[in-house]
């Protein structure tokens, strides 16, 4: 199978994730969309690693996973705290930072 | 001995510092401190004078350097004093008459709650004037010059709660400032021409400078002298300066301030002698002012303003004499000293009259005061005889010599100047007789004022009469003493030089002429004010009288020629500033403000909107990168 197809898939997944981030309001869904974008990137990295025949891309994919795991921990904690105080997980409700 | 010179200035300066910084603690005894320190300065002056007399004619000058003031590279300015015969004369006049005025003020200002401050200012005045005449270079002289300006401002505006006094003080300060500009330019020109501004090198080096430069320096010095000595065209402040307490007028007119211009011109004689054009300007100013002041003095009903016109006129004589060169220097200074005596006496007498008359200054409301104030009458009368040049009294000796010197100038110029001086003598006799008759002779013309307070004319306390008596003695004898064996001439000659000139008229002819005009002046005044009763309100008068009452339209002239154009200029500038400069600044600010108002709407607080702009930005960047690659 042509490895380029994986790149198309990665682009598609990234677009879905980005669209989700922009369109959806629920913080949890937003979060999942961010994960989708990260994993699309991982897929692209791995594909390029395969195309170029070296391991650089795969190493970076691991790094991304570690960073993503850390980010999930911090992010979920923030979301839970916001939910507790505002009884809502909608990002539009937390729009206090404006003039 | 040299070290004492600094003390001359330091004593009154210490007094000023004590009284002005001491606060209310010194309210009770401040006037004694001030008077004591002025007297101390006089005593030091007398000691130095005795010491100076003990030395030979040509090594009488003392020099004392106190410290190096501004040593920068080749530029040097020292605080150094020079005490020669000319400075000595001034020191004795300033401290002597100044001390008498201090004593007089103790009584005169008795009921003023700011008396301590008044004495502080008086001391400051003396210190500044002493610094002016003792400086050994023009820059230090300038410091004293400005100090005198400051002190006069403070004293003329001493009753600052009166708007007229506050205005008069400002006027005096501003008009003086115009003259000060002249002095500062003269000093700069001296520095570029001679590389220094110490008296000795500048005044001995004039031969090495071009006449054009010397004329420029001379004219600038004349401008300075005009400002300080109230000469035409900078004379307008003197009349208004009468708003100050009377002792201040006496101090300004007799011992300090107005004599500074005469000192400056006499001291800078070498410059003027090498610049005939500047010298002509000096004598012209002197001759014009002596007539101007005398005419103004004839029309004023305010006793102090009449005396102010007289001062202007007498200083005109001195400037005229100083402008004549070596023929006149000695007589300029001699007249300055005798004038110091009788004018101080006259002003203190006027103050004494006002003191007894509830501060009334209109002479038409005096009349017959000789019975009520005998001491004032006699001392004022002696001052009067001295100023009109009654034979034997001080003014006779000095003024006669000036008229003689004016004729000795030679040629048409000599005739014109001599004629002007003679005419001035006649007018002097007229207006001073008028003052005398209106104040002390005739019927009493005072009436109760609106509040029903009738003035009770009475003699002033002895603290006021004693200085008047001392000054009257000076007015009687000083001139004769100076003329005995030409003692004053011999005293000053080593400093100023002297030449006899060559007069077309003999001394006796001039004296006879002076006597004739004196009699005419007195007779005219008698015919007008002595023979007939004087109306209580001034008659309308001729055109000249009305002009003279308005100081010969000097203020109107200044208003039209200087104030109005100045106002138009500032108004124009304000308009441009408002419309153009402010327009650009405000327009820019409004533009930025509007733009930011728009941009602010982007900040709506929704995280998703920010995400869109981030994605959009990233997309644009990627697109741009790809496009660049493709090209």
Short mmCIF file of C-alpha atoms in Angstrom, two decimals, chain B residues 385-608:
data_model
loop_
_atom_site.label_atom_id
_atom_site.label_comp_id
_atom_site.label_asym_id
_atom_site.label_seq_id
_atom_site.Cartn_x
_atom_site.Cartn_y
_atom_site.Cartn_z
CA UNK B 385 17.72 124.87 48.51
CA UNK B 386 20.43 122.32 47.81
CA UNK B 387 18.67 120.73 44.85
CA UNK B 388 17.84 123.99 43.10
CA UNK B 389 21.46 125.03 43.47
CA UNK B 390 21.16 127.86 45.96
CA UNK B 391 24.62 129.45 46.23
CA UNK B 392 26.79 127.80 48.84
CA UNK B 393 24.73 124.63 49.27
CA UNK B 394 25.69 121.22 47.94
CA UNK B 395 23.72 121.21 44.72
CA UNK B 396 25.17 124.54 43.70
CA UNK B 397 28.73 123.23 43.63
CA UNK B 398 28.07 120.05 41.77
CA UNK B 399 25.36 121.12 39.31
CA UNK B 400 27.17 124.29 38.37
CA UNK B 401 30.25 122.25 37.51
CA UNK B 402 28.20 119.92 35.32
CA UNK B 403 26.69 122.83 33.38
CA UNK B 404 30.16 124.27 32.99
CA UNK B 405 31.49 120.94 31.78
CA UNK B 406 28.60 120.62 29.30
CA UNK B 407 29.58 123.96 27.73
CA UNK B 408 33.21 122.86 27.77
CA UNK B 409 32.36 119.96 25.50
CA UNK B 410 32.92 122.51 22.75
CA UNK B 411 31.30 123.30 19.42
CA UNK B 412 27.59 123.21 18.69
CA UNK B 413 27.25 120.09 20.80
CA UNK B 414 28.58 122.00 23.79
CA UNK B 415 26.09 124.82 23.30
CA UNK B 416 23.16 122.43 22.95
CA UNK B 417 24.12 120.37 26.00
CA UNK B 418 24.94 123.41 28.08
CA UNK B 419 21.67 125.04 27.05
CA UNK B 420 19.70 121.91 27.97
CA UNK B 421 21.45 121.74 31.34
CA UNK B 422 20.70 125.42 32.02
CA UNK B 423 17.07 125.00 31.00
CA UNK B 424 16.92 121.93 33.26
CA UNK B 425 18.22 124.05 36.14
CA UNK B 426 15.43 126.58 35.56
CA UNK B 427 12.75 123.87 35.49
CA UNK B 428 14.28 122.27 38.59
CA UNK B 429 13.98 125.57 40.42
CA UNK B 430 10.36 125.83 39.24
CA UNK B 431 9.10 122.39 40.23
CA UNK B 432 10.94 122.21 43.52
CA UNK B 433 9.64 125.64 44.52
CA UNK B 434 6.20 124.38 43.57
CA UNK B 435 6.56 121.34 45.83
CA UNK B 436 7.80 123.53 48.64
CA UNK B 437 5.02 126.11 48.30
CA UNK B 438 2.25 123.57 47.93
CA UNK B 439 3.39 121.57 50.94
CA UNK B 440 4.60 124.00 53.52
CA UNK B 441 3.22 127.43 52.61
CA UNK B 442 -0.16 128.97 51.92
CA UNK B 443 -3.43 128.07 53.63
CA UNK B 444 -4.16 124.65 55.02
CA UNK B 445 -6.17 122.73 52.45
CA UNK B 446 -6.77 119.39 54.12
CA UNK B 447 -10.26 118.22 54.99
CA UNK B 448 -11.63 115.11 56.68
CA UNK B 449 -11.79 112.09 54.42
CA UNK B 450 -14.98 110.12 53.73
CA UNK B 451 -14.67 108.24 57.00
CA UNK B 452 -14.48 111.58 58.83
CA UNK B 453 -10.85 111.24 59.92
CA UNK B 454 -9.33 114.66 59.84
CA UNK B 455 -5.54 114.53 59.55
CA UNK B 456 -3.71 115.92 62.55
CA UNK B 457 -0.36 116.97 61.15
CA UNK B 458 2.35 116.43 63.74
CA UNK B 459 6.09 116.17 63.87
CA UNK B 460 7.50 112.66 63.40
CA UNK B 461 9.36 110.75 66.15
CA UNK B 462 13.04 111.40 66.65
CA UNK B 463 14.07 108.13 64.96
CA UNK B 464 12.73 109.77 61.80
CA UNK B 465 13.83 113.36 62.34
CA UNK B 466 17.44 112.60 63.31
CA UNK B 467 18.32 110.99 59.95
CA UNK B 468 16.61 113.92 58.26
CA UNK B 469 18.74 116.39 60.22
CA UNK B 470 21.94 114.49 59.41
CA UNK B 471 21.06 114.44 55.73
CA UNK B 472 20.18 118.14 55.79
CA UNK B 473 23.59 118.91 57.25
CA UNK B 474 25.11 116.87 54.42
CA UNK B 475 23.00 118.71 51.85
CA UNK B 476 24.27 122.02 53.15
CA UNK B 477 27.95 121.34 53.60
CA UNK B 478 28.97 118.38 51.42
CA UNK B 479 29.28 120.36 48.21
CA UNK B 480 31.33 123.12 49.75
CA UNK B 481 33.57 120.62 51.50
CA UNK B 482 34.18 118.75 48.22
CA UNK B 483 34.98 121.97 46.41
CA UNK B 484 37.33 123.30 49.07
CA UNK B 485 40.77 123.13 47.42
CA UNK B 486 39.15 120.90 44.76
CA UNK B 487 39.50 118.11 47.32
CA UNK B 488 36.97 115.81 45.61
CA UNK B 489 38.65 116.36 42.26
CA UNK B 490 42.05 115.46 43.68
CA UNK B 491 40.57 112.43 45.41
CA UNK B 492 38.98 110.91 42.32
CA UNK B 493 41.38 112.09 39.65
CA UNK B 494 43.82 109.16 39.95
CA UNK B 495 40.98 106.77 39.06
CA UNK B 496 38.86 108.63 36.55
CA UNK B 497 41.31 111.15 35.18
CA UNK B 498 40.34 114.75 34.58
CA UNK B 499 40.75 117.40 31.94
CA UNK B 500 39.49 120.93 31.99
CA UNK B 501 38.17 121.09 28.48
CA UNK B 502 37.96 124.41 26.85
CA UNK B 503 34.84 126.28 27.66
CA UNK B 504 33.61 129.12 25.49
CA UNK B 505 32.20 130.71 28.63
CA UNK B 506 34.09 131.60 31.76
CA UNK B 507 33.15 129.88 35.02
CA UNK B 508 31.78 133.15 36.35
CA UNK B 509 29.50 133.58 33.33
CA UNK B 510 28.09 130.09 33.78
CA UNK B 511 27.48 130.67 37.47
CA UNK B 512 25.79 133.97 36.72
CA UNK B 513 23.64 132.28 34.06
CA UNK B 514 22.69 129.55 36.52
CA UNK B 515 21.70 132.17 39.08
CA UNK B 516 19.55 134.00 36.54
CA UNK B 517 17.64 130.86 35.49
CA UNK B 518 17.33 129.89 39.15
CA UNK B 519 15.67 133.19 39.98
CA UNK B 520 13.40 132.94 36.92
CA UNK B 521 12.31 129.42 37.90
CA UNK B 522 11.59 130.35 41.51
CA UNK B 523 9.79 133.52 40.48
CA UNK B 524 7.56 131.67 38.01
CA UNK B 525 6.61 129.12 40.65
CA UNK B 526 5.95 131.87 43.17
CA UNK B 527 3.75 133.73 40.70
CA UNK B 528 1.70 130.62 40.09
CA UNK B 529 1.52 128.92 43.48
CA UNK B 530 2.69 131.44 46.08
CA UNK B 531 0.78 134.58 45.20
CA UNK B 532 -2.62 133.05 44.62
CA UNK B 533 -4.48 130.41 46.63
CA UNK B 534 -4.07 126.93 45.20
CA UNK B 535 -7.22 125.09 44.04
CA UNK B 536 -7.82 121.79 45.79
CA UNK B 537 -8.51 119.98 42.56
CA UNK B 538 -6.05 120.36 39.74
CA UNK B 539 -7.19 122.64 36.90
CA UNK B 540 -7.40 121.10 33.47
CA UNK B 541 -4.16 122.66 32.39
CA UNK B 542 -2.52 123.07 29.02
CA UNK B 543 -1.81 120.24 26.62
CA UNK B 544 1.75 119.95 27.91
CA UNK B 545 0.59 119.88 31.52
CA UNK B 546 -1.87 117.12 30.79
CA UNK B 547 0.77 115.16 28.90
CA UNK B 548 3.23 115.66 31.74
CA UNK B 549 0.67 114.44 34.26
CA UNK B 550 0.58 111.25 32.25
CA UNK B 551 4.40 111.10 32.42
CA UNK B 552 4.66 112.64 28.94
CA UNK B 553 2.71 109.69 27.55
CA UNK B 554 5.53 107.25 28.25
CA UNK B 555 3.14 104.50 29.26
CA UNK B 556 0.85 105.19 26.33
CA UNK B 557 3.85 105.01 24.02
CA UNK B 558 5.03 101.75 25.57
CA UNK B 559 1.50 100.42 25.35
CA UNK B 560 1.08 101.20 21.67
CA UNK B 561 4.62 100.49 20.53
CA UNK B 562 5.50 97.47 22.65
CA UNK B 563 2.64 96.00 24.65
CA UNK B 564 0.06 95.87 21.86
CA UNK B 565 2.32 94.30 19.21
CA UNK B 566 3.51 91.87 21.86
CA UNK B 567 -0.06 90.94 22.69
CA UNK B 568 -0.92 90.46 19.03
CA UNK B 569 2.14 88.31 18.57
CA UNK B 570 1.31 86.11 21.54
CA UNK B 571 -2.32 85.87 20.51
CA UNK B 572 -1.24 84.80 17.03
CA UNK B 573 1.12 82.24 18.49
CA UNK B 574 -1.56 80.93 20.81
CA UNK B 575 -3.93 80.62 17.84
CA UNK B 576 -1.36 78.69 15.80
CA UNK B 577 -0.57 76.53 18.81
CA UNK B 578 -4.24 75.85 19.39
CA UNK B 579 -5.24 75.10 15.85
CA UNK B 580 -2.16 73.70 14.19
CA UNK B 581 0.05 72.10 16.80
CA UNK B 582 -2.78 70.94 19.03
CA UNK B 583 -4.71 69.86 15.90
CA UNK B 584 -1.94 67.53 14.76
CA UNK B 585 -1.39 66.11 18.23
CA UNK B 586 -5.06 65.66 19.02
CA UNK B 587 -5.76 64.26 15.53
CA UNK B 588 -3.08 61.61 15.95
CA UNK B 589 -4.41 60.71 19.35
CA UNK B 590 -8.00 60.48 18.06
CA UNK B 591 -6.90 58.31 15.10
CA UNK B 592 -5.04 55.87 17.31
CA UNK B 593 -7.94 55.83 19.75
CA UNK B 594 -10.50 55.04 17.03
CA UNK B 595 -8.35 52.31 15.54
CA UNK B 596 -7.82 50.68 18.90
CA UNK B 597 -11.56 50.84 19.54
CA UNK B 598 -12.06 48.75 16.43
CA UNK B 599 -9.25 46.35 17.23
CA UNK B 600 -10.56 45.88 20.72
CA UNK B 601 -13.63 44.12 19.36
CA UNK B 602 -11.38 41.20 18.35
CA UNK B 603 -10.85 40.47 22.03
CA UNK B 604 -14.22 38.83 22.78
CA UNK B 605 -13.05 36.35 25.40
CA UNK B 606 -14.15 33.23 23.47
CA UNK B 607 -11.31 30.73 23.35
CA UNK B 608 -12.66 29.30 20.09
#
